[in-house]
């Protein structure tokens, strides 16, 4: 019985070792095919040349237009108080005043809301004291 167990364990160990060997071979094959240093070095040289070319191009800076005059004009208009009134937005054209938006309606709505909140509070208060 012991011999049988030993032979079975040996076979299992051999199978595992074979799988490990196959895995190692696959990993080594990948490493050999992907690491080609000469092509990496040539790409690096090309990249350095491109960067040098970009850095060597003279940067042409646009001359700033005199903005002091326009800045002063804008500030004067903003703070003078004589600026023209803006026209009403186009989405407001043709809209009529609705009675639900009057002050009296709004006050009634606020009163109803307060009464409703007070009623809820009293119901909660009664439930808590029971």
PDB file of N, CA and C in Angstrom, residues 34-109:
ATOM      1  N   UNK A  34      10.843  39.525 -27.228  1.00  0.00           N
ATOM      2  CA  UNK A  34      10.406  40.900 -26.987  1.00  0.00           C
ATOM      3  C   UNK A  34      11.539  41.858 -26.680  1.00  0.00           C
ATOM      4  N   UNK A  35      12.657  41.381 -26.187  1.00  0.00           N
ATOM      5  CA  UNK A  35      13.728  42.303 -25.842  1.00  0.00           C
ATOM      6  C   UNK A  35      14.778  42.319 -26.938  1.00  0.00           C
ATOM      7  N   UNK A  36      14.584  43.217 -27.878  1.00  0.00           N
ATOM      8  CA  UNK A  36      15.549  43.427 -28.950  1.00  0.00           C
ATOM      9  C   UNK A  36      16.175  44.787 -28.692  1.00  0.00           C
ATOM     10  N   UNK A  37      17.334  44.769 -28.048  1.00  0.00           N
ATOM     11  CA  UNK A  37      17.957  46.008 -27.601  1.00  0.00           C
ATOM     12  C   UNK A  37      18.366  46.916 -28.751  1.00  0.00           C
ATOM     13  N   UNK A  38      18.783  46.367 -29.842  1.00  0.00           N
ATOM     14  CA  UNK A  38      19.243  47.221 -30.941  1.00  0.00           C
ATOM     15  C   UNK A  38      18.099  48.069 -31.492  1.00  0.00           C
ATOM     16  N   UNK A  39      16.898  47.481 -31.614  1.00  0.00           N
ATOM     17  CA  UNK A  39      15.773  48.275 -32.120  1.00  0.00           C
ATOM     18  C   UNK A  39      15.354  49.324 -31.095  1.00  0.00           C
ATOM     19  N   UNK A  40      15.438  48.981 -29.810  1.00  0.00           N
ATOM     20  CA  UNK A  40      15.115  49.973 -28.781  1.00  0.00           C
ATOM     21  C   UNK A  40      16.104  51.129 -28.815  1.00  0.00           C
ATOM     22  N   UNK A  41      17.376  50.816 -29.015  1.00  0.00           N
ATOM     23  CA  UNK A  41      18.383  51.868 -29.056  1.00  0.00           C
ATOM     24  C   UNK A  41      18.184  52.789 -30.257  1.00  0.00           C
ATOM     25  N   UNK A  42      17.839  52.224 -31.412  1.00  0.00           N
ATOM     26  CA  UNK A  42      17.619  53.079 -32.586  1.00  0.00           C
ATOM     27  C   UNK A  42      16.387  53.956 -32.393  1.00  0.00           C
ATOM     28  N   UNK A  43      15.343  53.401 -31.778  1.00  0.00           N
ATOM     29  CA  UNK A  43      14.152  54.218 -31.506  1.00  0.00           C
ATOM     30  C   UNK A  43      14.477  55.340 -30.535  1.00  0.00           C
ATOM     31  N   UNK A  44      15.321  55.051 -29.549  1.00  0.00           N
ATOM     32  CA  UNK A  44      15.709  56.069 -28.580  1.00  0.00           C
ATOM     33  C   UNK A  44      16.516  57.180 -29.249  1.00  0.00           C
ATOM     34  N   UNK A  45      17.400  56.823 -30.157  1.00  0.00           N
ATOM     35  CA  UNK A  45      18.184  57.823 -30.885  1.00  0.00           C
ATOM     36  C   UNK A  45      17.260  58.698 -31.732  1.00  0.00           C
ATOM     37  N   UNK A  46      16.290  58.076 -32.408  1.00  0.00           N
ATOM     38  CA  UNK A  46      15.333  58.844 -33.215  1.00  0.00           C
ATOM     39  C   UNK A  46      14.518  59.793 -32.341  1.00  0.00           C
ATOM     40  N   UNK A  47      14.120  59.307 -31.186  1.00  0.00           N
ATOM     41  CA  UNK A  47      13.338  60.136 -30.271  1.00  0.00           C
ATOM     42  C   UNK A  47      14.150  61.327 -29.783  1.00  0.00           C
ATOM     43  N   UNK A  48      15.414  61.080 -29.452  1.00  0.00           N
ATOM     44  CA  UNK A  48      16.277  62.181 -29.014  1.00  0.00           C
ATOM     45  C   UNK A  48      16.445  63.218 -30.122  1.00  0.00           C
ATOM     46  N   UNK A  49      16.589  62.750 -31.352  1.00  0.00           N
ATOM     47  CA  UNK A  49      16.735  63.671 -32.484  1.00  0.00           C
ATOM     48  C   UNK A  49      15.472  64.514 -32.656  1.00  0.00           C
ATOM     49  N   UNK A  50      14.311  63.884 -32.503  1.00  0.00           N
ATOM     50  CA  UNK A  50      13.054  64.631 -32.615  1.00  0.00           C
ATOM     51  C   UNK A  50      12.938  65.683 -31.517  1.00  0.00           C
ATOM     52  N   UNK A  51      13.297  65.305 -30.297  1.00  0.00           N
ATOM     53  CA  UNK A  51      13.228  66.255 -29.178  1.00  0.00           C
ATOM     54  C   UNK A  51      14.195  67.403 -29.410  1.00  0.00           C
ATOM     55  N   UNK A  52      15.404  67.096 -29.863  1.00  0.00           N
ATOM     56  CA  UNK A  52      16.374  68.156 -30.147  1.00  0.00           C
ATOM     57  C   UNK A  52      15.866  69.100 -31.230  1.00  0.00           C
ATOM     58  N   UNK A  53      15.218  68.544 -32.257  1.00  0.00           N
ATOM     59  CA  UNK A  53      14.681  69.377 -33.334  1.00  0.00           C
ATOM     60  C   UNK A  53      13.572  70.285 -32.814  1.00  0.00           C
ATOM     61  N   UNK A  54      12.748  69.750 -31.940  1.00  0.00           N
ATOM     62  CA  UNK A  54      11.658  70.568 -31.383  1.00  0.00           C
ATOM     63  C   UNK A  54      12.220  71.681 -30.518  1.00  0.00           C
ATOM     64  N   UNK A  55      13.213  71.346 -29.702  1.00  0.00           N
ATOM     65  CA  UNK A  55      13.798  72.357 -28.821  1.00  0.00           C
ATOM     66  C   UNK A  55      14.609  73.393 -29.592  1.00  0.00           C
ATOM     67  N   UNK A  56      15.146  73.023 -30.745  1.00  0.00           N
ATOM     68  CA  UNK A  56      15.979  73.938 -31.526  1.00  0.00           C
ATOM     69  C   UNK A  56      15.156  74.946 -32.318  1.00  0.00           C
ATOM     70  N   UNK A  57      13.890  74.672 -32.596  1.00  0.00           N
ATOM     71  CA  UNK A  57      13.081  75.608 -33.376  1.00  0.00           C
ATOM     72  C   UNK A  57      12.875  76.877 -32.567  1.00  0.00           C
ATOM     73  N   UNK A  58      13.115  78.015 -33.200  1.00  0.00           N
ATOM     74  CA  UNK A  58      12.950  79.270 -32.464  1.00  0.00           C
ATOM     75  C   UNK A  58      11.473  79.511 -32.159  1.00  0.00           C
ATOM     76  N   UNK A  59      11.237  79.872 -30.941  1.00  0.00           N
ATOM     77  CA  UNK A  59       9.869  80.153 -30.525  1.00  0.00           C
ATOM     78  C   UNK A  59       9.548  81.598 -30.868  1.00  0.00           C
ATOM     79  N   UNK A  60       8.556  81.795 -31.701  1.00  0.00           N
ATOM     80  CA  UNK A  60       8.136  83.131 -32.094  1.00  0.00           C
ATOM     81  C   UNK A  60       7.031  83.558 -31.141  1.00  0.00           C
ATOM     82  N   UNK A  61       7.342  84.576 -30.362  1.00  0.00           N
ATOM     83  CA  UNK A  61       6.354  85.056 -29.411  1.00  0.00           C
ATOM     84  C   UNK A  61       5.578  86.202 -30.044  1.00  0.00           C
ATOM     85  N   UNK A  62       4.261  86.119 -30.040  1.00  0.00           N
ATOM     86  CA  UNK A  62       3.476  87.219 -30.610  1.00  0.00           C
ATOM     87  C   UNK A  62       3.590  88.451 -29.720  1.00  0.00           C
ATOM     88  N   UNK A  63       3.642  89.596 -30.386  1.00  0.00           N
ATOM     89  CA  UNK A  63       3.724  90.824 -29.612  1.00  0.00           C
ATOM     90  C   UNK A  63       2.351  91.159 -29.070  1.00  0.00           C
ATOM     91  N   UNK A  64       2.346  91.542 -27.814  1.00  0.00           N
ATOM     92  CA  UNK A  64       1.081  91.880 -27.179  1.00  0.00           C
ATOM     93  C   UNK A  64       0.556  93.196 -27.726  1.00  0.00           C
ATOM     94  N   UNK A  65      -0.718  93.188 -28.054  1.00  0.00           N
ATOM     95  CA  UNK A  65      -1.364  94.413 -28.506  1.00  0.00           C
ATOM     96  C   UNK A  65      -1.610  95.279 -27.279  1.00  0.00           C
ATOM     97  N   UNK A  66      -1.608  96.578 -27.453  1.00  0.00           N
ATOM     98  CA  UNK A  66      -1.858  97.439 -26.286  1.00  0.00           C
ATOM     99  C   UNK A  66      -3.284  97.233 -25.781  1.00  0.00           C
ATOM    100  N   UNK A  67      -3.383  96.639 -24.612  1.00  0.00           N
ATOM    101  CA  UNK A  67      -4.709  96.340 -24.062  1.00  0.00           C
ATOM    102  C   UNK A  67      -5.098  97.308 -22.962  1.00  0.00           C
ATOM    103  N   UNK A  68      -4.206  98.202 -22.606  1.00  0.00           N
ATOM    104  CA  UNK A  68      -4.519  99.125 -21.521  1.00  0.00           C
ATOM    105  C   UNK A  68      -5.730  99.980 -21.864  1.00  0.00           C
ATOM    106  N   UNK A  69      -5.825 100.431 -23.100  1.00  0.00           N
ATOM    107  CA  UNK A  69      -6.942 101.274 -23.506  1.00  0.00           C
ATOM    108  C   UNK A  69      -8.254 100.509 -23.431  1.00  0.00           C
ATOM    109  N   UNK A  70      -8.271  99.294 -23.930  1.00  0.00           N
ATOM    110  CA  UNK A  70      -9.514  98.517 -23.888  1.00  0.00           C
ATOM    111  C   UNK A  70      -9.876  98.154 -22.463  1.00  0.00           C
ATOM    112  N   UNK A  71      -8.888  97.839 -21.632  1.00  0.00           N
ATOM    113  CA  UNK A  71      -9.183  97.525 -20.236  1.00  0.00           C
ATOM    114  C   UNK A  71      -9.832  98.722 -19.548  1.00  0.00           C
ATOM    115  N   UNK A  72      -9.280  99.924 -19.778  1.00  0.00           N
ATOM    116  CA  UNK A  72      -9.851 101.120 -19.165  1.00  0.00           C
ATOM    117  C   UNK A  72     -11.260 101.375 -19.668  1.00  0.00           C
ATOM    118  N   UNK A  73     -11.491 101.170 -20.945  1.00  0.00           N
ATOM    119  CA  UNK A  73     -12.816 101.399 -21.511  1.00  0.00           C
ATOM    120  C   UNK A  73     -13.837 100.460 -20.891  1.00  0.00           C
ATOM    121  N   UNK A  74     -13.478  99.214 -20.770  1.00  0.00           N
ATOM    122  CA  UNK A  74     -14.397  98.240 -20.186  1.00  0.00           C
ATOM    123  C   UNK A  74     -14.684  98.589 -18.736  1.00  0.00           C
ATOM    124  N   UNK A  75     -13.650  98.926 -17.981  1.00  0.00           N
ATOM    125  CA  UNK A  75     -13.854  99.276 -16.575  1.00  0.00           C
ATOM    126  C   UNK A  75     -14.710 100.531 -16.440  1.00  0.00           C
ATOM    127  N   UNK A  76     -14.472 101.528 -17.304  1.00  0.00           N
ATOM    128  CA  UNK A  76     -15.274 102.749 -17.252  1.00  0.00           C
ATOM    129  C   UNK A  76     -16.747 102.450 -17.487  1.00  0.00           C
ATOM    130  N   UNK A  77     -17.038 101.609 -18.458  1.00  0.00           N
ATOM    131  CA  UNK A  77     -18.427 101.282 -18.764  1.00  0.00           C
ATOM    132  C   UNK A  77     -19.056 100.499 -17.618  1.00  0.00           C
ATOM    133  N   UNK A  78     -18.296  99.588 -17.047  1.00  0.00           N
ATOM    134  CA  UNK A  78     -18.851  98.769 -15.970  1.00  0.00           C
ATOM    135  C   UNK A  78     -19.185  99.587 -14.732  1.00  0.00           C
ATOM    136  N   UNK A  79     -18.323 100.531 -14.389  1.00  0.00           N
ATOM    137  CA  UNK A  79     -18.496 101.239 -13.132  1.00  0.00           C
ATOM    138  C   UNK A  79     -19.034 102.656 -13.276  1.00  0.00           C
ATOM    139  N   UNK A  80     -19.390 103.071 -14.467  1.00  0.00           N
ATOM    140  CA  UNK A  80     -19.863 104.441 -14.643  1.00  0.00           C
ATOM    141  C   UNK A  80     -21.304 104.611 -14.206  1.00  0.00           C
ATOM    142  N   UNK A  81     -22.084 103.564 -14.265  1.00  0.00           N
ATOM    143  CA  UNK A  81     -23.490 103.672 -13.892  1.00  0.00           C
ATOM    144  C   UNK A  81     -24.340 104.201 -15.020  1.00  0.00           C
ATOM    145  N   UNK A  82     -23.728 104.560 -16.126  1.00  0.00           N
ATOM    146  CA  UNK A  82     -24.489 105.072 -17.260  1.00  0.00           C
ATOM    147  C   UNK A  82     -24.590 104.039 -18.367  1.00  0.00           C
ATOM    148  N   UNK A  83     -24.260 102.826 -18.051  1.00  0.00           N
ATOM    149  CA  UNK A  83     -24.322 101.778 -19.074  1.00  0.00           C
ATOM    150  C   UNK A  83     -25.762 101.578 -19.498  1.00  0.00           C
ATOM    151  N   UNK A  84     -25.938 101.262 -20.752  1.00  0.00           N
ATOM    152  CA  UNK A  84     -27.283 101.045 -21.274  1.00  0.00           C
ATOM    153  C   UNK A  84     -27.906  99.825 -20.617  1.00  0.00           C
ATOM    154  N   UNK A  85     -29.210  99.903 -20.431  1.00  0.00           N
ATOM    155  CA  UNK A  85     -29.928  98.763 -19.873  1.00  0.00           C
ATOM    156  C   UNK A  85     -29.953  97.654 -20.903  1.00  0.00           C
ATOM    157  N   UNK A  86     -29.797  96.437 -20.434  1.00  0.00           N
ATOM    158  CA  UNK A  86     -29.844  95.308 -21.353  1.00  0.00           C
ATOM    159  C   UNK A  86     -31.279  95.049 -21.771  1.00  0.00           C
ATOM    160  N   UNK A  87     -31.486  94.644 -23.010  1.00  0.00           N
ATOM    161  CA  UNK A  87     -32.847  94.316 -23.435  1.00  0.00           C
ATOM    162  C   UNK A  87     -33.328  93.060 -22.708  1.00  0.00           C
ATOM    163  N   UNK A  88     -34.649  92.937 -22.617  1.00  0.00           N
ATOM    164  CA  UNK A  88     -35.204  91.766 -21.944  1.00  0.00           C
ATOM    165  C   UNK A  88     -34.825  90.518 -22.718  1.00  0.00           C
ATOM    166  N   UNK A  89     -34.619  89.424 -22.016  1.00  0.00           N
ATOM    167  CA  UNK A  89     -34.271  88.188 -22.719  1.00  0.00           C
ATOM    168  C   UNK A  89     -35.390  87.771 -23.666  1.00  0.00           C
ATOM    169  N   UNK A  90     -35.008  87.117 -24.738  1.00  0.00           N
ATOM    170  CA  UNK A  90     -35.988  86.746 -25.755  1.00  0.00           C
ATOM    171  C   UNK A  90     -36.974  85.711 -25.245  1.00  0.00           C
ATOM    172  N   UNK A  91     -36.587  84.909 -24.255  1.00  0.00           N
ATOM    173  CA  UNK A  91     -37.515  83.893 -23.766  1.00  0.00           C
ATOM    174  C   UNK A  91     -38.656  84.506 -22.958  1.00  0.00           C
ATOM    175  N   UNK A  92     -38.517  85.789 -22.559  1.00  0.00           N
ATOM    176  CA  UNK A  92     -39.572  86.423 -21.784  1.00  0.00           C
ATOM    177  C   UNK A  92     -40.625  87.066 -22.683  1.00  0.00           C
ATOM    178  N   UNK A  93     -40.327  87.186 -23.964  1.00  0.00           N
ATOM    179  CA  UNK A  93     -41.286  87.809 -24.868  1.00  0.00           C
ATOM    180  C   UNK A  93     -42.531  86.952 -24.978  1.00  0.00           C
ATOM    181  N   UNK A  94     -43.656  87.592 -24.958  1.00  0.00           N
ATOM    182  CA  UNK A  94     -44.916  86.889 -25.164  1.00  0.00           C
ATOM    183  C   UNK A  94     -45.444  86.184 -23.929  1.00  0.00           C
ATOM    184  N   UNK A  95     -44.726  86.241 -22.829  1.00  0.00           N
ATOM    185  CA  UNK A  95     -45.222  85.589 -21.616  1.00  0.00           C
ATOM    186  C   UNK A  95     -46.116  86.570 -20.876  1.00  0.00           C
ATOM    187  N   UNK A  96     -47.220  86.056 -20.402  1.00  0.00           N
ATOM    188  CA  UNK A  96     -48.149  86.897 -19.658  1.00  0.00           C
ATOM    189  C   UNK A  96     -47.943  86.692 -18.167  1.00  0.00           C
ATOM    190  N   UNK A  97     -48.305  87.712 -17.401  1.00  0.00           N
ATOM    191  CA  UNK A  97     -48.236  87.592 -15.954  1.00  0.00           C
ATOM    192  C   UNK A  97     -49.365  86.685 -15.489  1.00  0.00           C
ATOM    193  N   UNK A  98     -49.029  85.712 -14.717  1.00  0.00           N
ATOM    194  CA  UNK A  98     -50.049  84.782 -14.234  1.00  0.00           C
ATOM    195  C   UNK A  98     -50.456  85.170 -12.829  1.00  0.00           C
ATOM    196  N   UNK A  99     -51.731  84.979 -12.531  1.00  0.00           N
ATOM    197  CA  UNK A  99     -52.238  85.390 -11.224  1.00  0.00           C
ATOM    198  C   UNK A  99     -51.637  84.561 -10.095  1.00  0.00           C
ATOM    199  N   UNK A 100     -51.159  83.360 -10.395  1.00  0.00           N
ATOM    200  CA  UNK A 100     -50.595  82.525  -9.331  1.00  0.00           C
ATOM    201  C   UNK A 100     -49.274  83.073  -8.817  1.00  0.00           C
ATOM    202  N   UNK A 101     -48.714  84.036  -9.555  1.00  0.00           N
ATOM    203  CA  UNK A 101     -47.433  84.590  -9.146  1.00  0.00           C
ATOM    204  C   UNK A 101     -47.594  85.919  -8.408  1.00  0.00           C
ATOM    205  N   UNK A 102     -48.786  86.317  -8.086  1.00  0.00           N
ATOM    206  CA  UNK A 102     -48.960  87.580  -7.370  1.00  0.00           C
ATOM    207  C   UNK A 102     -48.526  87.406  -5.926  1.00  0.00           C
ATOM    208  N   UNK A 103     -48.264  88.513  -5.281  1.00  0.00           N
ATOM    209  CA  UNK A 103     -47.793  88.482  -3.895  1.00  0.00           C
ATOM    210  C   UNK A 103     -48.834  87.872  -2.959  1.00  0.00           C
ATOM    211  N   UNK A 104     -50.091  88.159  -3.210  1.00  0.00           N
ATOM    212  CA  UNK A 104     -51.150  87.621  -2.344  1.00  0.00           C
ATOM    213  C   UNK A 104     -51.190  86.097  -2.429  1.00  0.00           C
ATOM    214  N   UNK A 105     -51.074  85.586  -3.652  1.00  0.00           N
ATOM    215  CA  UNK A 105     -51.079  84.132  -3.836  1.00  0.00           C
ATOM    216  C   UNK A 105     -49.876  83.502  -3.140  1.00  0.00           C
ATOM    217  N   UNK A 106     -48.734  84.143  -3.265  1.00  0.00           N
ATOM    218  CA  UNK A 106     -47.534  83.608  -2.629  1.00  0.00           C
ATOM    219  C   UNK A 106     -47.678  83.601  -1.111  1.00  0.00           C
ATOM    220  N   UNK A 107     -48.268  84.643  -0.558  1.00  0.00           N
ATOM    221  CA  UNK A 107     -48.462  84.711   0.891  1.00  0.00           C
ATOM    222  C   UNK A 107     -49.410  83.611   1.360  1.00  0.00           C
ATOM    223  N   UNK A 108     -50.482  83.378   0.599  1.00  0.00           N
ATOM    224  CA  UNK A 108     -51.422  82.310   0.960  1.00  0.00           C
ATOM    225  C   UNK A 108     -50.736  80.945   0.904  1.00  0.00           C
ATOM    226  N   UNK A 109     -49.906  80.757  -0.080  1.00  0.00           N
ATOM    227  CA  UNK A 109     -49.195  79.482  -0.213  1.00  0.00           C
ATOM    228  C   UNK A 109     -48.250  79.267   0.973  1.00  0.00           C
TER     229      UNK A 109
END
